[in-house]
Short mmCIF file of C-alpha atoms and ligand atoms in Angstrom, two decimals:
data_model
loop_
_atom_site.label_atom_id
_atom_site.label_comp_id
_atom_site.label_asym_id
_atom_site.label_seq_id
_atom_site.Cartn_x
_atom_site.Cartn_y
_atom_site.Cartn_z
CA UNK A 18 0.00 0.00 0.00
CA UNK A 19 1.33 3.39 -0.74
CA UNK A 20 2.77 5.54 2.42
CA UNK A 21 -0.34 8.30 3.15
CA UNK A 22 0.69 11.52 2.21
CA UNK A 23 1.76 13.45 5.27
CA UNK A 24 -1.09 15.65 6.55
CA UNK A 25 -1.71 19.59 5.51
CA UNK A 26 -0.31 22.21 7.29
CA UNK A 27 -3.77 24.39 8.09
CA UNK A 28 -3.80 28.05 8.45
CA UNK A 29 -2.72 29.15 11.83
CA UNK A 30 0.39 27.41 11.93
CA UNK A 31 3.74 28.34 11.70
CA UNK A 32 5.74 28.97 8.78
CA UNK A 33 9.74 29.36 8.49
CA UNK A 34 11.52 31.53 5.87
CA UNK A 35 15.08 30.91 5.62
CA UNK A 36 16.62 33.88 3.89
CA UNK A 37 15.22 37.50 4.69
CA UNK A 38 14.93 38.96 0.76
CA UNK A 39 12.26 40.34 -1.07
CA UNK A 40 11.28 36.76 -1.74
CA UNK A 41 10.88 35.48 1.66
CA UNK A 42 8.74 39.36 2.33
CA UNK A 43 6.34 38.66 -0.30
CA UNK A 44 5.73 35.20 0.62
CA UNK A 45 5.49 36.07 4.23
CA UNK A 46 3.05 38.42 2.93
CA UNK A 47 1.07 35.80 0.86
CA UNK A 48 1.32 33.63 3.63
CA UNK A 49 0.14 36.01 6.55
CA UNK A 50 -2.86 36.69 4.25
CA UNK A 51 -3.96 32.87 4.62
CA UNK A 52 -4.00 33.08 8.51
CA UNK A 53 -0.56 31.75 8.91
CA UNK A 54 2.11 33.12 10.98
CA UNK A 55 5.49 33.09 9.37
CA UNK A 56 8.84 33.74 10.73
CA UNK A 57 11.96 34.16 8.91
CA UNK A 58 15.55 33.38 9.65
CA UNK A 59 18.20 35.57 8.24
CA UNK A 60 21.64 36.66 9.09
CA UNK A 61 21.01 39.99 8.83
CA UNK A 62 18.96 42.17 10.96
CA UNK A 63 17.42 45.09 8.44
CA UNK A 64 15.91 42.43 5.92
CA UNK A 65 13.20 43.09 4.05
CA UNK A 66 11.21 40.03 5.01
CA UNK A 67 11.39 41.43 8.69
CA UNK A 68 8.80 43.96 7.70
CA UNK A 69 6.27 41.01 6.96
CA UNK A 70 7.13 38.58 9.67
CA UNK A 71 5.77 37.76 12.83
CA UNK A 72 9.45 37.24 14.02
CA UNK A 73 13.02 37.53 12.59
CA UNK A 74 15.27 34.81 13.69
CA UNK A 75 19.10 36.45 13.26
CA UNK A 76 22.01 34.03 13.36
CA UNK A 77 24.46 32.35 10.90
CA UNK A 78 23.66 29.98 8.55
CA UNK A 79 26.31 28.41 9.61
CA UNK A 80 25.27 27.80 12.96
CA UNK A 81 23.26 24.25 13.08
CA UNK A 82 22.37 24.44 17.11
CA UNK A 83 20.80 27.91 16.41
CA UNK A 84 18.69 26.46 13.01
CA UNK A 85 17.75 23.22 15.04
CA UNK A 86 16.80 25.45 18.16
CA UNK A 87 14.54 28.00 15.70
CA UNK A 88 12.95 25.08 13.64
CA UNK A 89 11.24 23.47 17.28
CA UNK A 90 8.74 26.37 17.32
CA UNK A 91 7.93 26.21 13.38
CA UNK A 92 5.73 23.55 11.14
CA UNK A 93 7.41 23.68 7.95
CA UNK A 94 10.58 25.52 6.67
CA UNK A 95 10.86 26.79 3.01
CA UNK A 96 13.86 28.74 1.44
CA UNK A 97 14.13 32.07 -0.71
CA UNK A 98 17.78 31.80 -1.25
CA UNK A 99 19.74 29.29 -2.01
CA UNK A 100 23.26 30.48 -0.77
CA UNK A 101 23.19 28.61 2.14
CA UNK A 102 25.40 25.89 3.34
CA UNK A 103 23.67 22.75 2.90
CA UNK A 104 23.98 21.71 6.15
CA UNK A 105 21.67 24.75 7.40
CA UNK A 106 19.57 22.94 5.45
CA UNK A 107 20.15 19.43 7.12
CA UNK A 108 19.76 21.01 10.64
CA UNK A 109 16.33 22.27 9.90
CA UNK A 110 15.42 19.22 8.47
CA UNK A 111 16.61 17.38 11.42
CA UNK A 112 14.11 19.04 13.67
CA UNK A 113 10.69 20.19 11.26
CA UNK A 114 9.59 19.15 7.24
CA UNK A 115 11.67 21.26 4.89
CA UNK A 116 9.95 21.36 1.39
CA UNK A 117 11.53 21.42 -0.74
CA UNK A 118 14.18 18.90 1.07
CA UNK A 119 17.81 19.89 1.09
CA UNK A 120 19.00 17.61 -1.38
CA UNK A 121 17.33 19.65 -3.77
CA UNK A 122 19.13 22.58 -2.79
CA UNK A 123 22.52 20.79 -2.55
CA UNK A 124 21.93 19.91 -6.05
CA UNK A 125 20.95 23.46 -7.63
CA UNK A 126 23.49 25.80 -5.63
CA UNK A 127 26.20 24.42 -7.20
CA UNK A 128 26.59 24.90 -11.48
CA UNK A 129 28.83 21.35 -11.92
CA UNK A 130 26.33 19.22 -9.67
CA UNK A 131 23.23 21.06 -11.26
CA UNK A 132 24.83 20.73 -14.72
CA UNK A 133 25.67 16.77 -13.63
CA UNK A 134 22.23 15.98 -12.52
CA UNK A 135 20.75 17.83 -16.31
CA UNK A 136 23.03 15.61 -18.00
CA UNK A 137 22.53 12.51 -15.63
CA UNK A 138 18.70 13.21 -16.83
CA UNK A 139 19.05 14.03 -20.59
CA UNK A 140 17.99 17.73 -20.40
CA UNK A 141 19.49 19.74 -23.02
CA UNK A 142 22.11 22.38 -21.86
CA UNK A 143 24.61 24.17 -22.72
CA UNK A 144 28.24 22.30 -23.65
CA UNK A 145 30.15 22.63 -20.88
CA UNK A 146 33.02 21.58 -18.69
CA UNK A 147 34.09 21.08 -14.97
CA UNK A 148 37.50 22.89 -14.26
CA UNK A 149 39.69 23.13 -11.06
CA UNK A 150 43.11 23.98 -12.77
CA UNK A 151 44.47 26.69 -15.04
CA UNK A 152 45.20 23.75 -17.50
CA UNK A 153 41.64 22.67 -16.93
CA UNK A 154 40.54 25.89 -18.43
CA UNK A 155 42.92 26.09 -21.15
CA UNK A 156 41.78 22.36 -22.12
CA UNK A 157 38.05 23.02 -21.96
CA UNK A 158 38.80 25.96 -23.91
CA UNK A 159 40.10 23.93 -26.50
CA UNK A 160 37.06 21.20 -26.86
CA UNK A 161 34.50 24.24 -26.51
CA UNK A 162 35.98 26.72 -28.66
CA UNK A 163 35.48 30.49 -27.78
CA UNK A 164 33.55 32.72 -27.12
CA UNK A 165 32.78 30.70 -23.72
CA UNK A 166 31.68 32.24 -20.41
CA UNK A 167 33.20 30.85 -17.03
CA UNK A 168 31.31 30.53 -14.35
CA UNK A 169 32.08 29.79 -10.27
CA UNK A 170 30.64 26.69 -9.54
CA UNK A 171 29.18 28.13 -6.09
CA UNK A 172 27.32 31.30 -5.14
CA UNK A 173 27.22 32.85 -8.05
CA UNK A 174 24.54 35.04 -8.83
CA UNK A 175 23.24 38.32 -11.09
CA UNK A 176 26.25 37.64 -12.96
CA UNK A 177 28.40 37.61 -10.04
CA UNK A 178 31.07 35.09 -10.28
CA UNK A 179 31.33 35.23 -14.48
CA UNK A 180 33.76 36.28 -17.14
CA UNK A 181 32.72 35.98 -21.10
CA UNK A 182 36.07 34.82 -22.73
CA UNK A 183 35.99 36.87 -25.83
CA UNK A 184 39.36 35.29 -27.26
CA UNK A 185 42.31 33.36 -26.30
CA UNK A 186 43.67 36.58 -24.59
CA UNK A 187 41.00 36.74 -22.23
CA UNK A 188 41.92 33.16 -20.59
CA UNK A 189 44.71 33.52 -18.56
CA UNK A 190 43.35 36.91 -16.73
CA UNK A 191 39.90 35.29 -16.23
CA UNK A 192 41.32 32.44 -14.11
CA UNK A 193 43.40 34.55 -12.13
CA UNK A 194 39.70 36.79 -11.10
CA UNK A 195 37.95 33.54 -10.69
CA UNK A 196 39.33 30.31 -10.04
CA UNK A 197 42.12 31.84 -7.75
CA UNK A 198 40.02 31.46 -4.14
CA UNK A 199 41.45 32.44 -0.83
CA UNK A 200 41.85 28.49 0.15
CA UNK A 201 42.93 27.53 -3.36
CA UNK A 202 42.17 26.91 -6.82
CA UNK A 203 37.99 27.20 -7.31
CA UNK A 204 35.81 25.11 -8.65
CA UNK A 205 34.19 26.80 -12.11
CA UNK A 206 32.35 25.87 -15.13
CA UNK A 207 33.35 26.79 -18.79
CA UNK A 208 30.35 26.84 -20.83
CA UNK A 209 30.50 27.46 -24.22
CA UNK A 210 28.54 30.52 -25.62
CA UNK A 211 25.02 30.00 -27.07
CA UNK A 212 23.32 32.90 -29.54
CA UNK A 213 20.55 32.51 -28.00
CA UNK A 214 17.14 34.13 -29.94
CA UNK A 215 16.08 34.91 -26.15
CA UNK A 216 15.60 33.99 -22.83
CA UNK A 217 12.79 32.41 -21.18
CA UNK A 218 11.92 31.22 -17.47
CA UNK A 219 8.95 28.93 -16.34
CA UNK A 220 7.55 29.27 -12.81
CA UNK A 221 6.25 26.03 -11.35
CA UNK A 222 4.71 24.57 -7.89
CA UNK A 223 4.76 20.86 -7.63
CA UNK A 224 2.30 19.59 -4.52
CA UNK A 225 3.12 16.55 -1.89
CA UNK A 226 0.91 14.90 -4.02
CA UNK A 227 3.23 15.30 -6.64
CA UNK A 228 0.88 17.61 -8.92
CA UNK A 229 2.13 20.21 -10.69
CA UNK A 230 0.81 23.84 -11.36
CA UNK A 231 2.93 25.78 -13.96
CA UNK A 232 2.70 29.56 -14.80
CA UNK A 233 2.93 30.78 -18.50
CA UNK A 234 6.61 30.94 -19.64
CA UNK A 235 7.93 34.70 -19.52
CA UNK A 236 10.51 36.34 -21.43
CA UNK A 237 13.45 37.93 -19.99
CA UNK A 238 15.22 40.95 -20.75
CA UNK A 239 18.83 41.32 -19.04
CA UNK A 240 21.35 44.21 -18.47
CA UNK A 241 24.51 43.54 -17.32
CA UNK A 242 23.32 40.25 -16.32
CA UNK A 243 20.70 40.97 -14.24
CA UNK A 244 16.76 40.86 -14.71
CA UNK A 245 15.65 43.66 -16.42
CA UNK A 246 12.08 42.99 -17.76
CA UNK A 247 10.21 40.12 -17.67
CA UNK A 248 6.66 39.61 -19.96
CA UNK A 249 3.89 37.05 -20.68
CA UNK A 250 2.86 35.55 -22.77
CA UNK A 251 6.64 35.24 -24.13
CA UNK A 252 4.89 35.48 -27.75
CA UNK A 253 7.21 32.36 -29.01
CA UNK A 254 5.72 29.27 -31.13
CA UNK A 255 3.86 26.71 -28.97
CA UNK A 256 6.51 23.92 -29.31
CA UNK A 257 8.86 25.81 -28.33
CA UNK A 258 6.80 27.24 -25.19
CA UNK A 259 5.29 23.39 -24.91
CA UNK A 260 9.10 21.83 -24.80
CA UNK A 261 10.12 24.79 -22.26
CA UNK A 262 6.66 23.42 -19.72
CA UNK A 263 7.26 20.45 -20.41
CA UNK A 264 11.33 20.20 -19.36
CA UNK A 265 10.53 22.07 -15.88
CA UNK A 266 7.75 19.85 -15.13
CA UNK A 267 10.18 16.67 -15.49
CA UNK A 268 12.74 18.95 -13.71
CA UNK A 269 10.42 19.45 -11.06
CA UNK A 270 9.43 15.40 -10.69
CA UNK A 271 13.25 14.07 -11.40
CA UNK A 272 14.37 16.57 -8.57
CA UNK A 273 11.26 15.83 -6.01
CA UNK A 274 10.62 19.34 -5.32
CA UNK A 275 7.50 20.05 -3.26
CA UNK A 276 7.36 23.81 -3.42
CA UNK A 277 8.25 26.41 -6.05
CA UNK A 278 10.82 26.12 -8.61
CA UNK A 279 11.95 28.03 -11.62
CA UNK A 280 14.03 26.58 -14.62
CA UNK A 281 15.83 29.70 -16.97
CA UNK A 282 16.27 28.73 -20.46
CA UNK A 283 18.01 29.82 -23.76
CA UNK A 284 16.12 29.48 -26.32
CA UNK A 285 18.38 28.95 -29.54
CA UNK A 286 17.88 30.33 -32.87
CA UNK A 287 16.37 26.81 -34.31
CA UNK A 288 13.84 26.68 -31.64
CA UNK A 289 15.86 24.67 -28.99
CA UNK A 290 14.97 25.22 -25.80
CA UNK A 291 18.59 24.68 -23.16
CA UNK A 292 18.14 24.73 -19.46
CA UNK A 293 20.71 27.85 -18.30
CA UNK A 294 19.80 27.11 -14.73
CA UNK A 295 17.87 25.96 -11.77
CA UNK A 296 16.28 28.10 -9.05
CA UNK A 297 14.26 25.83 -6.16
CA UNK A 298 12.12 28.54 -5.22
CA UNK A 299 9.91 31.41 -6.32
CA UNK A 300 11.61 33.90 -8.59
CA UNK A 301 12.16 37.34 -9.59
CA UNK A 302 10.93 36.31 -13.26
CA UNK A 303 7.41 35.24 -11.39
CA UNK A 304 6.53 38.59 -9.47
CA UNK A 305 3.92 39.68 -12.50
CA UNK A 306 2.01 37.00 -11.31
CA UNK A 307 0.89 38.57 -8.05
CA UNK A 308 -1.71 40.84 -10.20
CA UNK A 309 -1.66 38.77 -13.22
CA UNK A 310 -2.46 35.28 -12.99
CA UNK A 311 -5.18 33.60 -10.30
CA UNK A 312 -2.25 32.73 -8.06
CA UNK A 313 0.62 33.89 -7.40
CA UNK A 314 3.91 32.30 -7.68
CA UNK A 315 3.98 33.20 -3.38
CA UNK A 316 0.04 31.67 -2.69
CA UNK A 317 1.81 28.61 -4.95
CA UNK A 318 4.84 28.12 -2.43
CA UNK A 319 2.68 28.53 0.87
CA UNK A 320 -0.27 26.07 -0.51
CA UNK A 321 2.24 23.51 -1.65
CA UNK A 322 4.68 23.50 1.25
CA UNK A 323 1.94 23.34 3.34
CA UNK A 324 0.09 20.30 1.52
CA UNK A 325 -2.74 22.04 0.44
CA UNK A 326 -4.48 22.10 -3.17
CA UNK A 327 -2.56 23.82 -5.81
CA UNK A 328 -4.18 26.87 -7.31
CA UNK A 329 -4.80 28.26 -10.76
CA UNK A 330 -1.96 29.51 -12.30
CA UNK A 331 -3.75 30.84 -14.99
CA UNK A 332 -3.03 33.95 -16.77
CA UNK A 333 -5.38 37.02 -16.09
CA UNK A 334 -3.83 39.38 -18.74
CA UNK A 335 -0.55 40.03 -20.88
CA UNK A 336 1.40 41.52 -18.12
CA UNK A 337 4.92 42.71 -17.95
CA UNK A 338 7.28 43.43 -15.10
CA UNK A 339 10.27 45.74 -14.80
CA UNK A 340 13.09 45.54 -11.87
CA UNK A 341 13.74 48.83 -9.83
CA UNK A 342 17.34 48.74 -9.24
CA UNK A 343 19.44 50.93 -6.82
CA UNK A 344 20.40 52.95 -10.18
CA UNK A 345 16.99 54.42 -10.31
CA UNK A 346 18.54 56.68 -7.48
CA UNK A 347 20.23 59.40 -9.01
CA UNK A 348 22.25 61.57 -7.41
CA UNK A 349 21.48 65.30 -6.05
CA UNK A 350 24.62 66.29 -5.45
CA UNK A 351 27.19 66.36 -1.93
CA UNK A 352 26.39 62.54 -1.84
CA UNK A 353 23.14 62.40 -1.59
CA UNK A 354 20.55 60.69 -3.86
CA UNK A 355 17.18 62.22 -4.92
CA UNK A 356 14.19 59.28 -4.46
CA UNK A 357 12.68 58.64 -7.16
CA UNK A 358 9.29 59.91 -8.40
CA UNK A 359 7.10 57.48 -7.77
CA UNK A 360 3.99 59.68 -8.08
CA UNK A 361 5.22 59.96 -11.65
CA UNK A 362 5.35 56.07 -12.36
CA UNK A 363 1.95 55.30 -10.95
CA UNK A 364 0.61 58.09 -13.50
CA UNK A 365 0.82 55.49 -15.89
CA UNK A 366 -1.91 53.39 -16.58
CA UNK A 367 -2.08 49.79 -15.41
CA UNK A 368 1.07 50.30 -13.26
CA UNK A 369 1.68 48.88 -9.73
CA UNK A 370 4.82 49.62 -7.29
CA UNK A 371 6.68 46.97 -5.14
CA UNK A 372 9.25 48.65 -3.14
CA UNK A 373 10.96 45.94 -0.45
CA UNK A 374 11.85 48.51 2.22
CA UNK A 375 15.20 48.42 1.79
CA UNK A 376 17.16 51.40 3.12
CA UNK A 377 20.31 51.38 0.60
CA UNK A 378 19.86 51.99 -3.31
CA UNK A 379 23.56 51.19 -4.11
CA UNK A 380 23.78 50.11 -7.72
CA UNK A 381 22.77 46.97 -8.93
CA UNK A 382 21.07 46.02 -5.88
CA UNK A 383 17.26 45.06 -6.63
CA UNK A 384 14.96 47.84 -4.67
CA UNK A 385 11.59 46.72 -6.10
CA UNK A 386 9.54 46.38 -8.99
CA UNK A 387 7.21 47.59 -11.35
CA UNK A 388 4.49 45.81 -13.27
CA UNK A 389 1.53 46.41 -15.44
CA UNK A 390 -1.58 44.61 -17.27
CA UNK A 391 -2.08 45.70 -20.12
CA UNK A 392 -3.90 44.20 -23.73
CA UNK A 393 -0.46 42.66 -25.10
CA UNK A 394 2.97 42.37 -23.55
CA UNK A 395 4.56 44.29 -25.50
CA UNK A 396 2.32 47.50 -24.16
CA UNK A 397 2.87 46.03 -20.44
CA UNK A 398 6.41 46.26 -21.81
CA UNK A 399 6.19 49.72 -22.72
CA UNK A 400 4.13 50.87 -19.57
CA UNK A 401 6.89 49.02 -16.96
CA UNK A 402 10.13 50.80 -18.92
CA UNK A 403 7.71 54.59 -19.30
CA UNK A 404 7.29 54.30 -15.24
CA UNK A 405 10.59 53.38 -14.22
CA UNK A 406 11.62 56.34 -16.47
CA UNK A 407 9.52 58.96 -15.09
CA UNK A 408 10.34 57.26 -11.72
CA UNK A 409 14.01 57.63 -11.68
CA UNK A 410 13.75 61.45 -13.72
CA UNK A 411 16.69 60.23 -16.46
P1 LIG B 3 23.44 33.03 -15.29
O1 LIG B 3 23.88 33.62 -13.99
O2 LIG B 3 24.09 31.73 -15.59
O3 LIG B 3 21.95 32.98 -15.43
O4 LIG B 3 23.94 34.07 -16.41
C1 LIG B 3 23.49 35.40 -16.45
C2 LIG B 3 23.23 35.82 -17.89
O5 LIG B 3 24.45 35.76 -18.66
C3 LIG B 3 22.25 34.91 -18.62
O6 LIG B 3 20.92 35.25 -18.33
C4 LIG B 3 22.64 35.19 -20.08
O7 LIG B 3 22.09 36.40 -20.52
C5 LIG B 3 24.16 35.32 -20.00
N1 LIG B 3 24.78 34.00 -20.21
C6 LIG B 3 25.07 33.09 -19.26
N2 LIG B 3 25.59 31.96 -19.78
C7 LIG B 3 25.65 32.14 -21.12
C8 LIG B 3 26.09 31.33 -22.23
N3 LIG B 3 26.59 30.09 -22.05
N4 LIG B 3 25.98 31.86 -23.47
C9 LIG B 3 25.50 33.11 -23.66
N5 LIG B 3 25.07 33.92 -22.66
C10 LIG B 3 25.14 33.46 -21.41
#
């Protein structure tokens, strides 16, 4: 007879957060809304999830007696960050159900294991190679040909951690900035370049039950390798968008997430759809679906690591969703920076404001977000990129 599936986690209980971001706020703010109370853990006192908690746990991630000691007074533990050691992860498991388990996040925080388990699955991805050495590099370099971009294996994010190698001259100086760690040589990936046609991310929530919920593939816009704008519908031919759903579904099963996960993909010039990477929880490419879809991607993560019924992820209207970066902050003069207009950006039709509460703008660092309905994306598109505009008075 098959095990029963555990039972649900009812409103009224307690949720943990582990990570204090913008995505650990909104679904503490999702989550609160359905009668639960959440509390998040996070190494950092000023976090943005702190505004939407019932209680901020502040500690290392490092520290498992603090994590085990937290995780007594909670019901369930979910992640919005996946920068943690995986033993955090073990501690909390040790103690309270962690959806989705820490396997799955030992397996997606690092590029060669994530790239290992695609591979180990037959799920299309970029050529690549594993290198620990400068002759590594120069080796993979020679079976993948240039242009190639090097990634660390490890926390890595936005870009962080990566060097395109242009040409042969670029080799050398890009393992000295990368693979040269403070406790020796680090463990990167080579990847060989793809001219990609664009980028495209698919949000899903897979259930205990093992039923999956998955949003309408977006398209992504980056600048200097961060999020930019994201849209739906991602106006691409149905096999391609079918192939993309279909891939993070498997993804989803092969991995055994219960929770939220997004796969990023390149989608190639012949209609090939390559997995660029693996992110076990709600993501920034899913925040238009807070107004535009039944669900959102935060409602998703607290029904299914709580057990309950998956909602509709269907999509309301073409919606599109621009990030509000520390940039948008431009300076007054003697050091100080002028806020930006928002008055001016929510003149525009169909436009909503996320701002996380975070005190800093420094550049690059993701403040909020815009997004707007509109009748196609490609208007949502040009509402999102008008009100950050007027917002940040360039
Ligand atoms: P990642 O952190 O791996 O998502 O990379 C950040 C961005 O860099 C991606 O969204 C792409 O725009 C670009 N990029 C990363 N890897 C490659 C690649 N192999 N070929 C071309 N562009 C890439």
């Amino acid at each position: 007879m098959p095990a029963a599936a555990p039972p649900s986690i009812p409103p009224g209980a307690t949720l943990g957060i582990l990570g204090g971001g913008q995505l650990g706020a909104m679904f503490a703010a999702a989550a609160r809304r359905m009668g639960y109370r959440v509390e998040a853990i996070s190494d950092v006192t000023d976090c943005p999830a702190a505004r939407h908690s019932d209680r901020l746990h502040v500690g290392s991630y490092d520290d498992g007696e603090f994590l085990a000691r937290v995780a007594r007074s909670l019901d369930v533990v979910t992640f919005e960050f996946e920068n943690v050691p995986a033993a955090a992860g073990r501690a909390l498991a040790a103690v309270v159900p962690v959806r989705p388990h820490p396997d799955v996040l030992f397996t997606t925080q690092d590029r060669a294991r994530e790239k290992a388990f695609l591979v180990r699955h037959g799920f299309a991805c970029a050529p690549h190679r594993v290198v620990r050495s400068r002759d590594d590099l120069h080796a993979a370099v020679r079976d993948l040909g240039l242009p190639a971009v090097l990634k660390t294996a490890a926390f890595g994010y936005d870009g962080k951690g990566q060097a395109k190698l242009a040409g042969p001259g670029d080799v050398d100086a890009a393992w000295d900035v990368l693979g040269a760690g403070p406790d020796g040589p680090r463990e990167l990936v080579l990847e060989g370049w793809i001219d990609f046609a664009c980028e495209i991310s698919v949000v899903a929530a897979r259930g205990l039950d093992g039923r999956t919920a998955t949003f309408e593939p977006s398209r992504n816009a980056h600048a200097h390798h961060i999020l930019d704008v994201s849209s739906v519908p991602a106006g691409l031919p149905e096999p391609v968008l079918g192939a993309a759903v279909q891939t993070t579904e498997e993804i989803l099963a092969a991995l055994g997430v219960v929770g939220v996960a997004c796969v990023e993909f390149f989608v190639t010039r012949d209609g090939r759809v390559l997995v660029n990477e693996i992110a076990p929880r709600t993501h920034n490419s899913g925040h238009l679906t807070i107004e535009a879809c039944d669900t959102s991607q935060f409602e998703q993560q607290v029904r299914a690591v709580c057990g309950l019924p998956l909602g509709s992820p269907r999509l309301l209207a073409p919606a599109a969703m621009a990030n509000v970066l520390g940039d948008c902050w431009q300076p007054a003069g003697s050091g100080v920076l002028r806020e930006p207009d928002w008055a001016a950006a929510l003149a525009v039709p169909g436009v909503r404001l996320h701002l996380y509460g975070k005190t800093e703008p420094r550049p690059g660092r993701k403040m909020g977000h815009l997004t707007a309905l509109a009748d196609t994306a490609d208007e949502a598109i040009e509402r999102v990129r008008l009100a950050r505009r007027l917002a940040s008075r360039a």
